[in-house]
Amino acid sequence: MSEHTAVVRWQNTAASMDPASYSRAHRWEFPGGPDLPASAAAAYGGDPGCVDPEEGLVAAASGCHMLTFLAIAAKKKLVVASYVDHAVGHLEKDAEGRLAVTRIELRPEVGFAPGTTVAAEDLRRLHESAHRNCFIANSIK
C-alpha cells in the first residue's frame, strides 16, 4: 500500500573502535522532513541530549495512537481541542532473557472543545478503537 523510508547515518570519528568509547552519535534522516540527531541511550554510552531508538519506538507508538484517535474522533464529528500523552516504554528482559521494549504504556489526556461532551465509557471505546487500528501497535504486538 505504501512504503516509508529513513536513512540512518553514522560516521566513525576515531581511528579505532574501542567498545567503551566509540561514538554512538548518528542521524535519522527523513525524505522531505527533518534530520534528527540520534544516539544510543545514555545508559549505553549515548548522548542524553539526542533521541535514542527506544524513545523513537515509544514516540512512534504514541504518535500513531494519537493520529488514529484523532481520525476516529473527526469521523464522529467530535472536536478535540488538545491531546497530550506521557508515554512510557519499558526496557526489560523478555521471556528468552533478552533486552526488549516489552510494553509501552500510553497515558493520553484528551481535551474536547466547549460543547463537545464525551462520556468516560465512550472515550474508553475511542481509545480501544485507536489501538486496534494503529499501524504501529499492529506492527509490534
C-alpha atoms as an extended CHARMM CRD file, in Angstrom:
* protein
*
       141  EXT
         1         1  MET       CA              0.0000000000        0.0000000000        0.0000000000  PROA      1               0.0000000000
         2         2  SER       CA              2.8150000000        2.4140000000        0.8510000000  PROA      2               0.0000000000
         3         3  GLU       CA              6.4840000000        2.4900000000        1.7450000000  PROA      3               0.0000000000
         4         4  HSD       CA              8.1570000000        4.5930000000        4.3890000000  PROA      4               0.0000000000
         5         5  THR       CA             11.8740000000        5.3100000000        4.3170000000  PROA      5               0.0000000000
         6         6  ALA       CA             14.5390000000        6.6370000000        6.6010000000  PROA      6               0.0000000000
         7         7  VAL       CA             18.2950000000        6.9380000000        6.3150000000  PROA      7               0.0000000000
         8         8  VAL       CA             20.3130000000        6.2350000000        9.4400000000  PROA      8               0.0000000000
         9         9  ARG       CA             23.8030000000        7.6820000000        9.0640000000  PROA      9               0.0000000000
        10        10  TRP       CA             26.8280000000        7.0670000000       11.3230000000  PROA      10              0.0000000000
        11        11  GLN       CA             30.4550000000        8.0550000000       10.7800000000  PROA      11              0.0000000000
        12        12  ASN       CA             33.3980000000        6.8230000000       12.8170000000  PROA      12              0.0000000000
        13        13  THR       CA             35.0900000000        9.8220000000       14.4340000000  PROA      13              0.0000000000
        14        14  ALA       CA             38.1180000000        7.9060000000       15.7160000000  PROA      14              0.0000000000
        15        15  ALA       CA             40.8720000000        5.7350000000       14.2830000000  PROA      15              0.0000000000
        16        16  SER       CA             39.7160000000        2.7290000000       16.3160000000  PROA      16              0.0000000000
        17        17  MET       CA             36.5960000000        1.0420000000       17.5960000000  PROA      17              0.0000000000
        18        18  ASP       CA             37.1460000000        0.9070000000       21.3420000000  PROA      18              0.0000000000
        19        19  PRO       CA             33.9770000000       -0.7000000000       22.7720000000  PROA      19              0.0000000000
        20        20  ALA       CA             33.8860000000        1.7670000000       25.6480000000  PROA      20              0.0000000000
        21        21  SER       CA             34.3770000000        4.9470000000       23.6850000000  PROA      21              0.0000000000
        22        22  TYR       CA             33.2920000000        4.7080000000       20.0390000000  PROA      22              0.0000000000
        23        23  SER       CA             30.7310000000        7.3180000000       19.0670000000  PROA      23              0.0000000000
        24        24  ARG       CA             27.1040000000        6.3040000000       19.2900000000  PROA      24              0.0000000000
        25        25  ALA       CA             26.0290000000        9.5890000000       17.6690000000  PROA      25              0.0000000000
        26        26  HSD       CA             24.2000000000        9.2360000000       14.3710000000  PROA      26              0.0000000000
        27        27  ARG       CA             21.4780000000       10.9690000000       12.3590000000  PROA      27              0.0000000000
        28        28  TRP       CA             17.9940000000        9.9460000000       11.3950000000  PROA      28              0.0000000000
        29        29  GLU       CA             17.1490000000       11.4560000000        8.0150000000  PROA      29              0.0000000000
        30        30  PHE       CA             13.6740000000       11.5140000000        6.5540000000  PROA      30              0.0000000000
        31        31  PRO       CA             12.8450000000       12.4070000000        2.9390000000  PROA      31              0.0000000000
        32        32  GLY       CA             11.2970000000       15.8600000000        2.8490000000  PROA      32              0.0000000000
        33        33  GLY       CA             11.4380000000       16.0850000000        6.6170000000  PROA      33              0.0000000000
        34        34  PRO       CA             13.8100000000       16.8480000000        9.4320000000  PROA      34              0.0000000000
        35        35  ASP       CA             17.1570000000       15.2880000000       10.1740000000  PROA      35              0.0000000000
        36        36  LEU       CA             17.3170000000       14.3180000000       13.8330000000  PROA      36              0.0000000000
        37        37  PRO       CA             20.4170000000       13.8640000000       15.9560000000  PROA      37              0.0000000000
        38        38  ALA       CA             20.2330000000       10.4060000000       17.4940000000  PROA      38              0.0000000000
        39        39  SER       CA             22.3710000000        8.3170000000       19.7830000000  PROA      39              0.0000000000
        40        40  ALA       CA             22.2670000000        5.2700000000       21.9900000000  PROA      40              0.0000000000
        41        41  ALA       CA             20.5070000000        5.6870000000       25.3180000000  PROA      41              0.0000000000
        42        42  ALA       CA             22.7330000000        7.3160000000       27.9460000000  PROA      42              0.0000000000
        43        43  ALA       CA             22.9010000000        4.0090000000       29.8350000000  PROA      43              0.0000000000
        44        44  TYR       CA             24.6360000000        2.5240000000       26.7630000000  PROA      44              0.0000000000
        45        45  GLY       CA             27.1950000000        5.2630000000       26.2150000000  PROA      45              0.0000000000
        46        46  GLY       CA             24.9720000000        7.5880000000       24.2410000000  PROA      46              0.0000000000
        47        47  ASP       CA             24.2870000000       11.3010000000       24.3400000000  PROA      47              0.0000000000
        48        48  PRO       CA             21.2770000000       12.0330000000       26.5740000000  PROA      48              0.0000000000
        49        49  GLY       CA             20.6010000000       15.1710000000       24.5120000000  PROA      49              0.0000000000
        50        50  CYS       CA             19.6880000000       13.0650000000       21.4640000000  PROA      50              0.0000000000
        51        51  VAL       CA             16.7500000000       10.8330000000       20.7370000000  PROA      51              0.0000000000
        52        52  ASP       CA             17.5730000000        7.1460000000       21.1420000000  PROA      52              0.0000000000
        53        53  PRO       CA             15.9290000000        4.2130000000       19.3090000000  PROA      53              0.0000000000
        54        54  GLU       CA             13.9210000000        3.1690000000       22.3580000000  PROA      54              0.0000000000
        55        55  GLU       CA             12.4880000000        6.6840000000       22.6920000000  PROA      55              0.0000000000
        56        56  GLY       CA             11.8070000000        6.7040000000       18.9580000000  PROA      56              0.0000000000
        57        57  LEU       CA              9.8070000000        3.4870000000       19.2700000000  PROA      57              0.0000000000
        58        58  VAL       CA              7.7700000000        4.8860000000       22.1680000000  PROA      58              0.0000000000
        59        59  ALA       CA              7.1270000000        8.1420000000       20.2770000000  PROA      59              0.0000000000
        60        60  ALA       CA              6.1000000000        6.2230000000       17.1400000000  PROA      60              0.0000000000
        61        61  ALA       CA              3.5890000000        4.1310000000       19.1020000000  PROA      61              0.0000000000
        62        62  SER       CA              2.2030000000        7.1740000000       20.9100000000  PROA      62              0.0000000000
        63        63  GLY       CA              2.0470000000        9.3020000000       17.7690000000  PROA      63              0.0000000000
        64        64  CYS       CA              0.3030000000        6.5870000000       15.7730000000  PROA      64              0.0000000000
        65        65  HSD       CA             -2.2650000000        6.0620000000       18.5210000000  PROA      65              0.0000000000
        66        66  MET       CA             -2.8890000000        9.8100000000       18.6990000000  PROA      66              0.0000000000
        67        67  LEU       CA             -3.2870000000       10.2140000000       14.9400000000  PROA      67              0.0000000000
        68        68  THR       CA             -5.6320000000        7.2190000000       14.7700000000  PROA      68              0.0000000000
        69        69  PHE       CA             -7.6370000000        8.5830000000       17.7210000000  PROA      69              0.0000000000
        70        70  LEU       CA             -7.9180000000       11.9980000000       16.0350000000  PROA      70              0.0000000000
        71        71  ALA       CA             -9.0600000000       10.4180000000       12.7480000000  PROA      71              0.0000000000
        72        72  ILE       CA            -11.7650000000        8.4350000000       14.5420000000  PROA      72              0.0000000000
        73        73  ALA       CA            -12.8720000000       11.4980000000       16.5340000000  PROA      73              0.0000000000
        74        74  ALA       CA            -13.0660000000       13.6000000000       13.3630000000  PROA      74              0.0000000000
        75        75  LYS       CA            -15.2050000000       10.9630000000       11.6230000000  PROA      75              0.0000000000
        76        76  LYS       CA            -17.5310000000       11.0230000000       14.6360000000  PROA      76              0.0000000000
        77        77  LYS       CA            -17.6740000000       14.8450000000       14.4760000000  PROA      77              0.0000000000
        78        78  LEU       CA            -16.0400000000       15.1510000000       17.9130000000  PROA      78              0.0000000000
        79        79  VAL       CA            -13.9250000000       18.2950000000       18.2260000000  PROA      79              0.0000000000
        80        80  VAL       CA            -10.6690000000       17.5420000000       20.0380000000  PROA      80              0.0000000000
        81        81  ALA       CA             -9.0240000000       20.6690000000       21.4260000000  PROA      81              0.0000000000
        82        82  SER       CA             -5.8710000000       19.0890000000       22.8600000000  PROA      82              0.0000000000
        83        83  TYR       CA             -4.1020000000       15.7740000000       23.2100000000  PROA      83              0.0000000000
        84        84  VAL       CA             -1.0630000000       15.1010000000       25.3990000000  PROA      84              0.0000000000
        85        85  ASP       CA              0.4520000000       11.6970000000       26.0240000000  PROA      85              0.0000000000
        86        86  HSD       CA              3.1770000000       10.9770000000       28.5690000000  PROA      86              0.0000000000
        87        87  ALA       CA              4.0510000000        7.5760000000       27.0990000000  PROA      87              0.0000000000
        88        88  VAL       CA              6.4980000000        5.2310000000       28.8100000000  PROA      88              0.0000000000
        89        89  GLY       CA              8.3100000000        2.2790000000       27.2690000000  PROA      89              0.0000000000
        90        90  HSD       CA              9.7460000000       -0.4210000000       29.4980000000  PROA      90              0.0000000000
        91        91  LEU       CA             13.1030000000       -1.9060000000       28.5200000000  PROA      91              0.0000000000
        92        92  GLU       CA             13.4560000000       -5.1540000000       30.3840000000  PROA      92              0.0000000000
        93        93  LYS       CA             14.2610000000       -8.8120000000       29.8260000000  PROA      93              0.0000000000
        94        94  ASP       CA             11.7870000000      -10.7650000000       27.7380000000  PROA      94              0.0000000000
        95        95  ALA       CA             10.8130000000      -14.4400000000       28.1390000000  PROA      95              0.0000000000
        96        96  GLU       CA             14.0890000000      -15.5030000000       26.4610000000  PROA      96              0.0000000000
        97        97  GLY       CA             16.1360000000      -13.3030000000       28.7960000000  PROA      97              0.0000000000
        98        98  ARG       CA             16.9770000000      -10.7250000000       26.0900000000  PROA      98              0.0000000000
        99        99  LEU       CA             16.5060000000       -6.9900000000       26.4890000000  PROA      99              0.0000000000
       100       100  ALA       CA             13.3880000000       -5.7500000000       24.7390000000  PROA      100             0.0000000000
       101       101  VAL       CA             10.8470000000       -2.9790000000       24.9580000000  PROA      101             0.0000000000
       102       102  THR       CA              8.3130000000       -5.3460000000       26.4610000000  PROA      102             0.0000000000
       103       103  ARG       CA              5.4820000000       -2.8720000000       26.8500000000  PROA      103             0.0000000000
       104       104  ILE       CA              4.5600000000        0.6890000000       26.0940000000  PROA      104             0.0000000000
       105       105  GLU       CA              2.1220000000        2.4680000000       28.3710000000  PROA      105             0.0000000000
       106       106  LEU       CA              0.1700000000        5.2930000000       26.7850000000  PROA      106             0.0000000000
       107       107  ARG       CA             -1.2700000000        7.9130000000       29.1110000000  PROA      107             0.0000000000
       108       108  PRO       CA             -3.2480000000       10.2050000000       26.8350000000  PROA      108             0.0000000000
       109       109  GLU       CA             -5.0520000000       13.2330000000       28.1790000000  PROA      109             0.0000000000
       110       110  VAL       CA             -7.6720000000       14.4430000000       25.7370000000  PROA      110             0.0000000000
       111       111  GLY       CA             -9.3800000000       17.8030000000       25.9140000000  PROA      111             0.0000000000
       112       112  PHE       CA            -12.5170000000       18.3960000000       23.9120000000  PROA      112             0.0000000000
       113       113  ALA       CA            -13.7500000000       21.7290000000       22.6330000000  PROA      113             0.0000000000
       114       114  PRO       CA            -16.5080000000       23.5310000000       24.5230000000  PROA      114             0.0000000000
       115       115  GLY       CA            -19.8160000000       21.9740000000       23.5920000000  PROA      115             0.0000000000
       116       116  THR       CA            -18.2530000000       18.5580000000       22.9280000000  PROA      116             0.0000000000
       117       117  THR       CA            -19.1160000000       16.0950000000       25.6680000000  PROA      117             0.0000000000
       118       118  VAL       CA            -17.7940000000       12.5450000000       25.6710000000  PROA      118             0.0000000000
       119       119  ALA       CA            -18.7700000000       10.0640000000       28.3820000000  PROA      119             0.0000000000
       120       120  ALA       CA            -15.9430000000        8.1160000000       30.0440000000  PROA      120             0.0000000000
       121       121  GLU       CA            -17.1000000000        4.8230000000       28.5070000000  PROA      121             0.0000000000
       122       122  ASP       CA            -17.2500000000        6.3770000000       25.0190000000  PROA      122             0.0000000000
       123       123  LEU       CA            -13.7480000000        7.7850000000       25.4890000000  PROA      123             0.0000000000
       124       124  ARG       CA            -12.5040000000        4.3320000000       26.5140000000  PROA      124             0.0000000000
       125       125  ARG       CA            -14.0520000000        2.8420000000       23.3660000000  PROA      125             0.0000000000
       126       126  LEU       CA            -12.4430000000        5.5490000000       21.2090000000  PROA      126             0.0000000000
       127       127  HSD       CA             -9.0310000000        4.6460000000       22.6450000000  PROA      127             0.0000000000
       128       128  GLU       CA             -9.6860000000        0.9150000000       22.1430000000  PROA      128             0.0000000000
       129       129  SER       CA            -10.5930000000        1.5600000000       18.5130000000  PROA      129             0.0000000000
       130       130  ALA       CA             -7.4870000000        3.7140000000       18.0550000000  PROA      130             0.0000000000
       131       131  HSD       CA             -5.3310000000        0.9270000000       19.4940000000  PROA      131             0.0000000000
       132       132  ARG       CA             -6.9430000000       -1.7180000000       17.2530000000  PROA      132             0.0000000000
       133       133  ASN       CA             -6.4210000000        0.4270000000       14.1570000000  PROA      133             0.0000000000
       134       134  CYS       CA             -2.9810000000        1.9190000000       14.8990000000  PROA      134             0.0000000000
       135       135  PHE       CA             -0.4370000000        0.7240000000       12.3000000000  PROA      135             0.0000000000
       136       136  ILE       CA              2.4470000000        0.7860000000       14.7630000000  PROA      136             0.0000000000
       137       137  ALA       CA              0.5900000000       -1.0790000000       17.5170000000  PROA      137             0.0000000000
       138       138  ASN       CA             -0.3790000000       -3.7260000000       14.9590000000  PROA      138             0.0000000000
       139       139  SER       CA              3.2780000000       -3.9900000000       13.9260000000  PROA      139             0.0000000000
       140       140  ILE       CA              4.8470000000       -4.5020000000       17.3500000000  PROA      140             0.0000000000
       141       141  LYS       CA              2.4660000000       -6.9560000000       19.0270000000  PROA      141             0.0000000000
